[in-house]
GROMACS .gro file of C-alpha atoms in nm:
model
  322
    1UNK     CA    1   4.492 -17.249  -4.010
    2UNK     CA    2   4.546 -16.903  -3.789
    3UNK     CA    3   4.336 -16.677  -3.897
    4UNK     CA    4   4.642 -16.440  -3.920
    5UNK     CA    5   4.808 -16.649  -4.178
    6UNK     CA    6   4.466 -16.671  -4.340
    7UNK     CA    7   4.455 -16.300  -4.389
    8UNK     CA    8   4.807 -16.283  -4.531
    9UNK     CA    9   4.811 -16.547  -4.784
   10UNK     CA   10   4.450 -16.379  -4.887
   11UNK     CA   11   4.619 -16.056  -4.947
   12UNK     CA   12   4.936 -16.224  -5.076
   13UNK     CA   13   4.744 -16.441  -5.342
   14UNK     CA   14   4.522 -16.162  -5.428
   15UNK     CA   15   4.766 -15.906  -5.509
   16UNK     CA   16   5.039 -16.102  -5.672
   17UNK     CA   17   4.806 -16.269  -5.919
   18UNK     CA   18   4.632 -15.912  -5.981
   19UNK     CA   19   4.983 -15.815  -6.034
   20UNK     CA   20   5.038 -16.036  -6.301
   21UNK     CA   21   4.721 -16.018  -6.455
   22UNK     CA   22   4.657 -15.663  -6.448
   23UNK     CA   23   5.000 -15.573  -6.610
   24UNK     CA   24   4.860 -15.851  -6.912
   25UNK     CA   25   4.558 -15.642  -6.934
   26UNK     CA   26   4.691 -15.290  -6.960
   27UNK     CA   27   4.956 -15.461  -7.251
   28UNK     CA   28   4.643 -15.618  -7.440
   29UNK     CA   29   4.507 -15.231  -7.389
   30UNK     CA   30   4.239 -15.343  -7.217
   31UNK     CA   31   4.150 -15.204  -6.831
   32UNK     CA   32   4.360 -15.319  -6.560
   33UNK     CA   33   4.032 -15.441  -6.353
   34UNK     CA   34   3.984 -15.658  -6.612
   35UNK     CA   35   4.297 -15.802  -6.498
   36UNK     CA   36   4.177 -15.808  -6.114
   37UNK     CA   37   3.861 -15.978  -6.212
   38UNK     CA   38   3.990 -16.234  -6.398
   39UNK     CA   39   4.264 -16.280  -6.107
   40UNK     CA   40   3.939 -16.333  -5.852
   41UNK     CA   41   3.801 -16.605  -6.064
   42UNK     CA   42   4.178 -16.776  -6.095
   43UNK     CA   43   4.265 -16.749  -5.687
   44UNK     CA   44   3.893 -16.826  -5.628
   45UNK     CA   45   3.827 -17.188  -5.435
   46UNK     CA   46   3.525 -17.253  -5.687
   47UNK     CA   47   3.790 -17.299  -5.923
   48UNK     CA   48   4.170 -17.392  -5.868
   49UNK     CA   49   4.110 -17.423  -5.426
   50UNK     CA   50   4.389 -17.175  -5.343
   51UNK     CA   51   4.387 -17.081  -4.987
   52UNK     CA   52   4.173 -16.756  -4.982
   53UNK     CA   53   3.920 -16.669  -4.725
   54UNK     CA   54   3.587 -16.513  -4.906
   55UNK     CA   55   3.475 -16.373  -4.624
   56UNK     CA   56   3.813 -16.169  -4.525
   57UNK     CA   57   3.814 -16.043  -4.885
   58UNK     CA   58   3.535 -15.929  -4.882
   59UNK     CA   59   3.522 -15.725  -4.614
   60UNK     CA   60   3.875 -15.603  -4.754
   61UNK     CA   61   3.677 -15.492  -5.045
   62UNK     CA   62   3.477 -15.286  -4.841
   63UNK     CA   63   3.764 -15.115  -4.695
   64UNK     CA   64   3.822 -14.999  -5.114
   65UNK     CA   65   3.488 -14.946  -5.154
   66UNK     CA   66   3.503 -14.678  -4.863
   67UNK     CA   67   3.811 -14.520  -4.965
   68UNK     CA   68   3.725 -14.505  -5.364
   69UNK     CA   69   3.372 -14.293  -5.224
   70UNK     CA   70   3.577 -14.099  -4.982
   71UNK     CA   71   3.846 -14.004  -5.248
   72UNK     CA   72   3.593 -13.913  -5.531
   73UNK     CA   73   3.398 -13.694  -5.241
   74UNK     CA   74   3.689 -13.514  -5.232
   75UNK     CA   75   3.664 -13.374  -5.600
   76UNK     CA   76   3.260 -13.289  -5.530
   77UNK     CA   77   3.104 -13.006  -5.391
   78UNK     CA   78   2.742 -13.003  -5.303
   79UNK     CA   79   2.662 -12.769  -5.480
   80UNK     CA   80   2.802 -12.947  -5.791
   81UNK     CA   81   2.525 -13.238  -5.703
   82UNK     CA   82   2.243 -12.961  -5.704
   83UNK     CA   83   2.331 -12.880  -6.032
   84UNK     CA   84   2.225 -13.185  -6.186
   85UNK     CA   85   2.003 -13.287  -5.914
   86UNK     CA   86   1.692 -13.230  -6.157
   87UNK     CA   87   1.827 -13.451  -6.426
   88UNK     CA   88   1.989 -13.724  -6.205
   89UNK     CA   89   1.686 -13.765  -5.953
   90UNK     CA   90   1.407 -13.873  -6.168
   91UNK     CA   91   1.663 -14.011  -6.388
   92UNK     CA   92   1.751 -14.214  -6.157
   93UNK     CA   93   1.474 -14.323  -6.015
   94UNK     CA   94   1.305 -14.371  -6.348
   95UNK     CA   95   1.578 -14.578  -6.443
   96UNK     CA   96   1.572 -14.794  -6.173
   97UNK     CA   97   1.217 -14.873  -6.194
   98UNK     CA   98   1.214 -14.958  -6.536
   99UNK     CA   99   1.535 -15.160  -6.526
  100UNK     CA  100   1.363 -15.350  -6.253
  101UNK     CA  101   1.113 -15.377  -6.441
  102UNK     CA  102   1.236 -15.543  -6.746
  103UNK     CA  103   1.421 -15.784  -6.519
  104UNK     CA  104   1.120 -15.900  -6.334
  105UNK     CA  105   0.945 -15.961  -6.673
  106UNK     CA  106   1.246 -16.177  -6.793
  107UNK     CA  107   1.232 -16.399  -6.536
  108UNK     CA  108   0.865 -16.386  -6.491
  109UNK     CA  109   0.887 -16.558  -6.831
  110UNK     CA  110   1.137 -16.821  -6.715
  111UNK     CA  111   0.911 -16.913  -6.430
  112UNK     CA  112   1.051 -16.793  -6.120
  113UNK     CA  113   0.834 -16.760  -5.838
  114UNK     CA  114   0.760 -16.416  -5.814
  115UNK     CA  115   1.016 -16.311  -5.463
  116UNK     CA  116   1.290 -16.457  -5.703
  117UNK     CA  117   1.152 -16.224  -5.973
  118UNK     CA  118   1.171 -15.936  -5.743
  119UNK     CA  119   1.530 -15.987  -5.591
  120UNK     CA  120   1.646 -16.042  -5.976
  121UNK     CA  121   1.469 -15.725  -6.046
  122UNK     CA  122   1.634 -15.506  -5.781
  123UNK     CA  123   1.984 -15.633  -5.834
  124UNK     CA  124   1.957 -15.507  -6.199
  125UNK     CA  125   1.808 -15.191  -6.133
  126UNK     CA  126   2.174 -15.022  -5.984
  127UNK     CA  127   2.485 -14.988  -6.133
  128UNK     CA  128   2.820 -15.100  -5.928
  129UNK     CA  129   2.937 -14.779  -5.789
  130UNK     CA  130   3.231 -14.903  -5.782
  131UNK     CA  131   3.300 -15.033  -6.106
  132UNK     CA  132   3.177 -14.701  -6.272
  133UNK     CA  133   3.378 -14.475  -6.076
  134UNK     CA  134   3.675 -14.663  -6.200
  135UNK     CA  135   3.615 -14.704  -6.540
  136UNK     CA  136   3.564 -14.291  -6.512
  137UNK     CA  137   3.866 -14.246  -6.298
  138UNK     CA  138   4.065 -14.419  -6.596
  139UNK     CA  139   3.921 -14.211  -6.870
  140UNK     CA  140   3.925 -13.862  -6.690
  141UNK     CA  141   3.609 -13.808  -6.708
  142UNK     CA  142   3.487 -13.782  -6.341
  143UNK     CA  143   3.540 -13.428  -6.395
  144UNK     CA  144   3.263 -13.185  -6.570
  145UNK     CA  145   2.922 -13.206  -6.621
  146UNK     CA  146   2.907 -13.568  -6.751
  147UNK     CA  147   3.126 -13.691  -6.435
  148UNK     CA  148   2.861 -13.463  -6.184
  149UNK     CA  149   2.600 -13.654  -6.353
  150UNK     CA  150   2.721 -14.008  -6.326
  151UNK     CA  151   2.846 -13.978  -5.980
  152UNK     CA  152   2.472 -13.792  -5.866
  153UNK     CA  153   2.326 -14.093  -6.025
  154UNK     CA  154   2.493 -14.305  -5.874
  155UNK     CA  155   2.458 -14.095  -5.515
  156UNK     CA  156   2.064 -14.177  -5.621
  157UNK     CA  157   2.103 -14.522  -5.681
  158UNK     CA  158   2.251 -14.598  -5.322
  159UNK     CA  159   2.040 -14.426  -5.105
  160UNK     CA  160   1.748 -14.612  -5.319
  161UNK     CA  161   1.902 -14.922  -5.266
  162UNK     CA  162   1.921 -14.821  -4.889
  163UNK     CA  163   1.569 -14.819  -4.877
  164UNK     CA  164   1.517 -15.148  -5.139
  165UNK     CA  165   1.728 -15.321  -4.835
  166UNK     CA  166   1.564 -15.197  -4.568
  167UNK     CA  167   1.221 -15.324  -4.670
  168UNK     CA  168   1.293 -15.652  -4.813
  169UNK     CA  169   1.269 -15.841  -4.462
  170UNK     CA  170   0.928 -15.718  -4.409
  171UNK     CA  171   0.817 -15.799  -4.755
  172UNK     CA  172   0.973 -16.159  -4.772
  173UNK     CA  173   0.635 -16.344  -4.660
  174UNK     CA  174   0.450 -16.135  -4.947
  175UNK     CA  175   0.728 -16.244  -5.174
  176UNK     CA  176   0.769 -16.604  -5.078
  177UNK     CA  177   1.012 -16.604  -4.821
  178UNK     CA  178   1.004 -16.600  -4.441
  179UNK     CA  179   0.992 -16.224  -4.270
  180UNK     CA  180   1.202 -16.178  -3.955
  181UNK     CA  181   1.165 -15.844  -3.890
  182UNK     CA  182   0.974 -15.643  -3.624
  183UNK     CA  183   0.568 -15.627  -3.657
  184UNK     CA  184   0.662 -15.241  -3.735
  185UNK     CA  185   0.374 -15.100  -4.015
  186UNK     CA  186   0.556 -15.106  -4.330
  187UNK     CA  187   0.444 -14.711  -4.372
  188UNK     CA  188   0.646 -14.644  -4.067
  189UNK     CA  189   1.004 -14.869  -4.177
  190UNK     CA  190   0.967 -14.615  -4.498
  191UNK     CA  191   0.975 -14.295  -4.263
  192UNK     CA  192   1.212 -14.435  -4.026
  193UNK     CA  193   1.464 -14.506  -4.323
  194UNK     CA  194   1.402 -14.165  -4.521
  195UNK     CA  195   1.468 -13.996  -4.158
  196UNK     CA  196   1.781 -14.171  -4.103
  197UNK     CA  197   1.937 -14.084  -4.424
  198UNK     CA  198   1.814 -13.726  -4.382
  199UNK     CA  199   1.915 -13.674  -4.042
  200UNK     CA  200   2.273 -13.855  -4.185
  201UNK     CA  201   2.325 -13.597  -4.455
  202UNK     CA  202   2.210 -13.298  -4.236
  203UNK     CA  203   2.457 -13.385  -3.961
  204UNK     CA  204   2.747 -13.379  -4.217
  205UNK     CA  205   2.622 -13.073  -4.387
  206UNK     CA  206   2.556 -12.897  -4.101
  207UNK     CA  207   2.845 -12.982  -3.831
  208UNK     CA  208   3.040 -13.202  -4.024
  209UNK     CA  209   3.160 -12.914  -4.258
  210UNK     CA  210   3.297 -12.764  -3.949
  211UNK     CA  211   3.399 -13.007  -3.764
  212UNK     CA  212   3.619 -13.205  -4.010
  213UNK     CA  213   3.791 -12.942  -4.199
  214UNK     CA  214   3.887 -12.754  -3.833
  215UNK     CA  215   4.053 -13.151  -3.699
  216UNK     CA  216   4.231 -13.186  -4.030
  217UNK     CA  217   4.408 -12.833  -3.984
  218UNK     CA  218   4.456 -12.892  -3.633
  219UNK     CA  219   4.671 -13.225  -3.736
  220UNK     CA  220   4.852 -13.096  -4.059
  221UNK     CA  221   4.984 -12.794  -3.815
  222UNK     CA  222   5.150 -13.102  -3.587
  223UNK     CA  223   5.392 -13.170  -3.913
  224UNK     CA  224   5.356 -13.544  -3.892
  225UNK     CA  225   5.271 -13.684  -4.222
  226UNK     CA  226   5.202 -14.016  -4.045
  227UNK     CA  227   4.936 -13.842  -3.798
  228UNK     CA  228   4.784 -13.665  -4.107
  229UNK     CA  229   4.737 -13.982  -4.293
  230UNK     CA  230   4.614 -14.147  -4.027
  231UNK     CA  231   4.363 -13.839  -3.981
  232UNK     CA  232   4.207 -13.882  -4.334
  233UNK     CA  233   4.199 -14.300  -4.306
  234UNK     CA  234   3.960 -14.294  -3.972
  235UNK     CA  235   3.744 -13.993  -4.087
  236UNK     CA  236   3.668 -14.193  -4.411
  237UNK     CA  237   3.657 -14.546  -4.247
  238UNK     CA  238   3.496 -14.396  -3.929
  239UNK     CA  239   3.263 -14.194  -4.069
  240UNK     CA  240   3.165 -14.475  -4.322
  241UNK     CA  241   3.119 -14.730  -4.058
  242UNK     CA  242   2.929 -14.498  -3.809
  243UNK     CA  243   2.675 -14.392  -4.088
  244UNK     CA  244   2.618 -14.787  -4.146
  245UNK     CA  245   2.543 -14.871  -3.784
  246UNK     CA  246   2.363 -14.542  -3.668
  247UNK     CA  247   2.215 -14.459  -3.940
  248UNK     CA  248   2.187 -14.747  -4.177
  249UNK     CA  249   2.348 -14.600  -4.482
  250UNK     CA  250   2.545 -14.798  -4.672
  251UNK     CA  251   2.948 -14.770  -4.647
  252UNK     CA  252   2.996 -14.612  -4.999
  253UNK     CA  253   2.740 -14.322  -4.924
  254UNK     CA  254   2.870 -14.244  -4.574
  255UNK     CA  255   3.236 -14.221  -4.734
  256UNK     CA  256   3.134 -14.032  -5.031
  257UNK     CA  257   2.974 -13.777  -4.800
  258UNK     CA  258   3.283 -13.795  -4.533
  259UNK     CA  259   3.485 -13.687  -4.862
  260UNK     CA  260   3.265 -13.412  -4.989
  261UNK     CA  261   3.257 -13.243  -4.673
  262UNK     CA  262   3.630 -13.304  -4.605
  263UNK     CA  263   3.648 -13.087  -4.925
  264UNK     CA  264   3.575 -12.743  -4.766
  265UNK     CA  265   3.888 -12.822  -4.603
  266UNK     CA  266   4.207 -12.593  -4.758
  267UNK     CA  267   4.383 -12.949  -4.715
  268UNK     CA  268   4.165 -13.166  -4.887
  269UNK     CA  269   4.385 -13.174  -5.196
  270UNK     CA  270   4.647 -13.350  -4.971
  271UNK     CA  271   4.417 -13.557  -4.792
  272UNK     CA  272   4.360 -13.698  -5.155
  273UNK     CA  273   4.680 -13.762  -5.273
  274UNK     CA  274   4.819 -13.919  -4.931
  275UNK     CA  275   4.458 -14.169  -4.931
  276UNK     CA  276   4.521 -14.231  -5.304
  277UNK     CA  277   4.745 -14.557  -5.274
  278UNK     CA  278   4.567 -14.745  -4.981
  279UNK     CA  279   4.254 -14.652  -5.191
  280UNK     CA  280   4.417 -14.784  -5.543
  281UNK     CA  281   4.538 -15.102  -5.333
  282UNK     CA  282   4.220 -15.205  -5.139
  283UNK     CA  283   3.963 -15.136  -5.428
  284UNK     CA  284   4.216 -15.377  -5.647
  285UNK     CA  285   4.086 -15.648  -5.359
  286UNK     CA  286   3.708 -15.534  -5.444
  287UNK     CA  287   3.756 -15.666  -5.802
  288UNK     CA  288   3.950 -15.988  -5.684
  289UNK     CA  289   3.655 -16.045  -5.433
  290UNK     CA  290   3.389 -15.995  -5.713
  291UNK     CA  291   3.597 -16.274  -5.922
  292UNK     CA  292   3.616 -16.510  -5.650
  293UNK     CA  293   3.246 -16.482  -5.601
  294UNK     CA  294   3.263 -16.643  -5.960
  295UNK     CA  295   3.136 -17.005  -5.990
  296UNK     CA  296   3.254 -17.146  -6.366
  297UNK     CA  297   2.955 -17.413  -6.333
  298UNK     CA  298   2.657 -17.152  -6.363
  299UNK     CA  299   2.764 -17.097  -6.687
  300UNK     CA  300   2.719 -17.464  -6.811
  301UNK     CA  301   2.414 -17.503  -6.590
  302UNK     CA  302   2.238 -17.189  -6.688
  303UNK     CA  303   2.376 -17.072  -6.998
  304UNK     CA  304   2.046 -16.896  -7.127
  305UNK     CA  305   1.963 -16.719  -6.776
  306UNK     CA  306   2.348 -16.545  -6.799
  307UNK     CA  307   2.272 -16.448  -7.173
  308UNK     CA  308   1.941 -16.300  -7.067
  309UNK     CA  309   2.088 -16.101  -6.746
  310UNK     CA  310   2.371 -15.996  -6.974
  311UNK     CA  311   2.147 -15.867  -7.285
  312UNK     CA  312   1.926 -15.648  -6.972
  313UNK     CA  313   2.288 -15.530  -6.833
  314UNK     CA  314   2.473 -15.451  -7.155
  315UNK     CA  315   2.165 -15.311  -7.378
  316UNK     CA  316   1.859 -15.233  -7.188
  317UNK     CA  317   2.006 -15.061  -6.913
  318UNK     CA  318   2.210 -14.820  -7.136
  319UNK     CA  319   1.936 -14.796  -7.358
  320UNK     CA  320   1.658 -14.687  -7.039
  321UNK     CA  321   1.950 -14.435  -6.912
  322UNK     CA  322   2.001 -14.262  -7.226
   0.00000   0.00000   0.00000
């Protein structure tokens, strides 16, 4: 089929079902995302073979993913992060570790060779940004000190799992896998990576915060509403996707930073409000992506392994943070 009728029954299928779905869930008074999940699973072609293209979804997901960071950037201040950077950084990073941890021991005791221990490990250490921002978003409580906390945290988490990604293809021969990386020393991908985030955030701290807030005045003073939406999409996309490929940070910290530096800006209350559906829209595809993702046989295949993953995710985890 053309991949341009691809994209549009993707989008059609995704947001009619979540439609439907989500409107069930917020009647049942539970969260419309649970709605969107469940959708994912229903449109997915694991399960009922609609004609949705994974791969298009997800990168529409990303596209909600980038606007969700950029729009909750928007409400944060830097200096709202260094208030809570002493309880969020070792937090965090404590966290993590002993999250990981406590996964790797689980399956160590199922018998998985030790790389699959690892990967298990690290995908259990971090929260879905994501996910958390939304579930705050609908309870108001991104605000005030608890909402500074969570999304610092979570600001920790990512530019951890930055560097988790960035040395995993060096490590895959140690961990059972095949490396294809570069015969860079491993000490050296670690400074390269810490640079590239640093030199990331100092470039947006130090002429982003100029630069950004001066082009969105220059466009609101042209009166075109159109021109000034279109100014806040490709600062949050571009800046999201240029801090990926130069820089290799991930899309949801390059956004979140776009945002909080877009903040100094005397327009960034605007910039919010007119990013605010395209950002409700695509990060309602993020959820249907993560349901299509779903495969119903794991759960008769590996019933104990989900139970185990779910007990680490649902009572350890909460239990380490706290």
């Amino acid at each position: 089929m053309d991949n341009s009728i691809t994209l549009i029954s993707t989008v059609a299928i995704a947001f009619g079902v979540a439609l439907i779905l989500g409107f069930i869930a917020e009647k049942l008074k539970f969260p419309a995302l649970v709605g969107y999940l469940v959708a994912g699973i229903i449109v997915s072609p694991n399960l009922y073979g609609f004609n949705v293209d994974l791969g298009l979804a997800e990168q529409l997901s990303e596209l909600g993913v980038m606007l969700l960071m950029f729009g909750v950037g928007l409400n944060f201040s830097l200096s709202d992060l260094l208030k809570v950077k002493k309880l969020v950084v070792p937090g965090a990073v404590c966290q993590m570790a002993l999250s990981a941890f406590c996964a790797i021991m689980m399956a160590h005791l199922w018998g998985w060779p030790i790389g699959q221990c690892v990967i298990l490990g690290m995908c259990l250490s971090c929260a879905s940004t994501v996910v958390v921002l939304k579930a705050l978003e609908a309870r108001s409580l991104l605000e005030g000190f608890d909402g500074r906390v969570a999304v610092g945290w979570l600001v920790v988490q990512d530019m951890v799992t930055v560097l988790m990604l960035v040395l995993l293809p060096p490590l895959a021969s140690l961990l059972g896998g095949h490396s294809a990386t570069s015969d860079l020393p491993l000490w050296r991908l670690i400074v390269e990576t810490v640079a590239r985030v640093a030199a990331f955030i100092i470039l947006m701290l130090v002429i982003g915060k100029r630069v950004l807030p001066w082009l969105l005045w220059q466009v609101a003073k042209t009166g075109s509403r159109e021109l000034f939406t279109l100014c806040v999409l490709a600062v949050a996309i571009g800046i999201a996707y240029g801090a990926s490929e130069i820089f290799s940070v991930s899309f949801a910290l390059g956004a979140f930073f776009a945002g909080m530096v877009m903040r100094e800006s005397q327009y960034a209350h605007r910039a919010a409000i007119e990013s605010l559906p395209l950002r409700d829209a695509f990060s309602v595809i993020f959820f249907v992506g993560v349901g299509m993702l779903f495969d119903p046989s794991a759960i008769l295949e590996h019933p104990f392994y989900l139970l185990g993953i779910l007990f680490l995710i649902l009572i350890v985890n909460p239990l380490i943070a706290f």
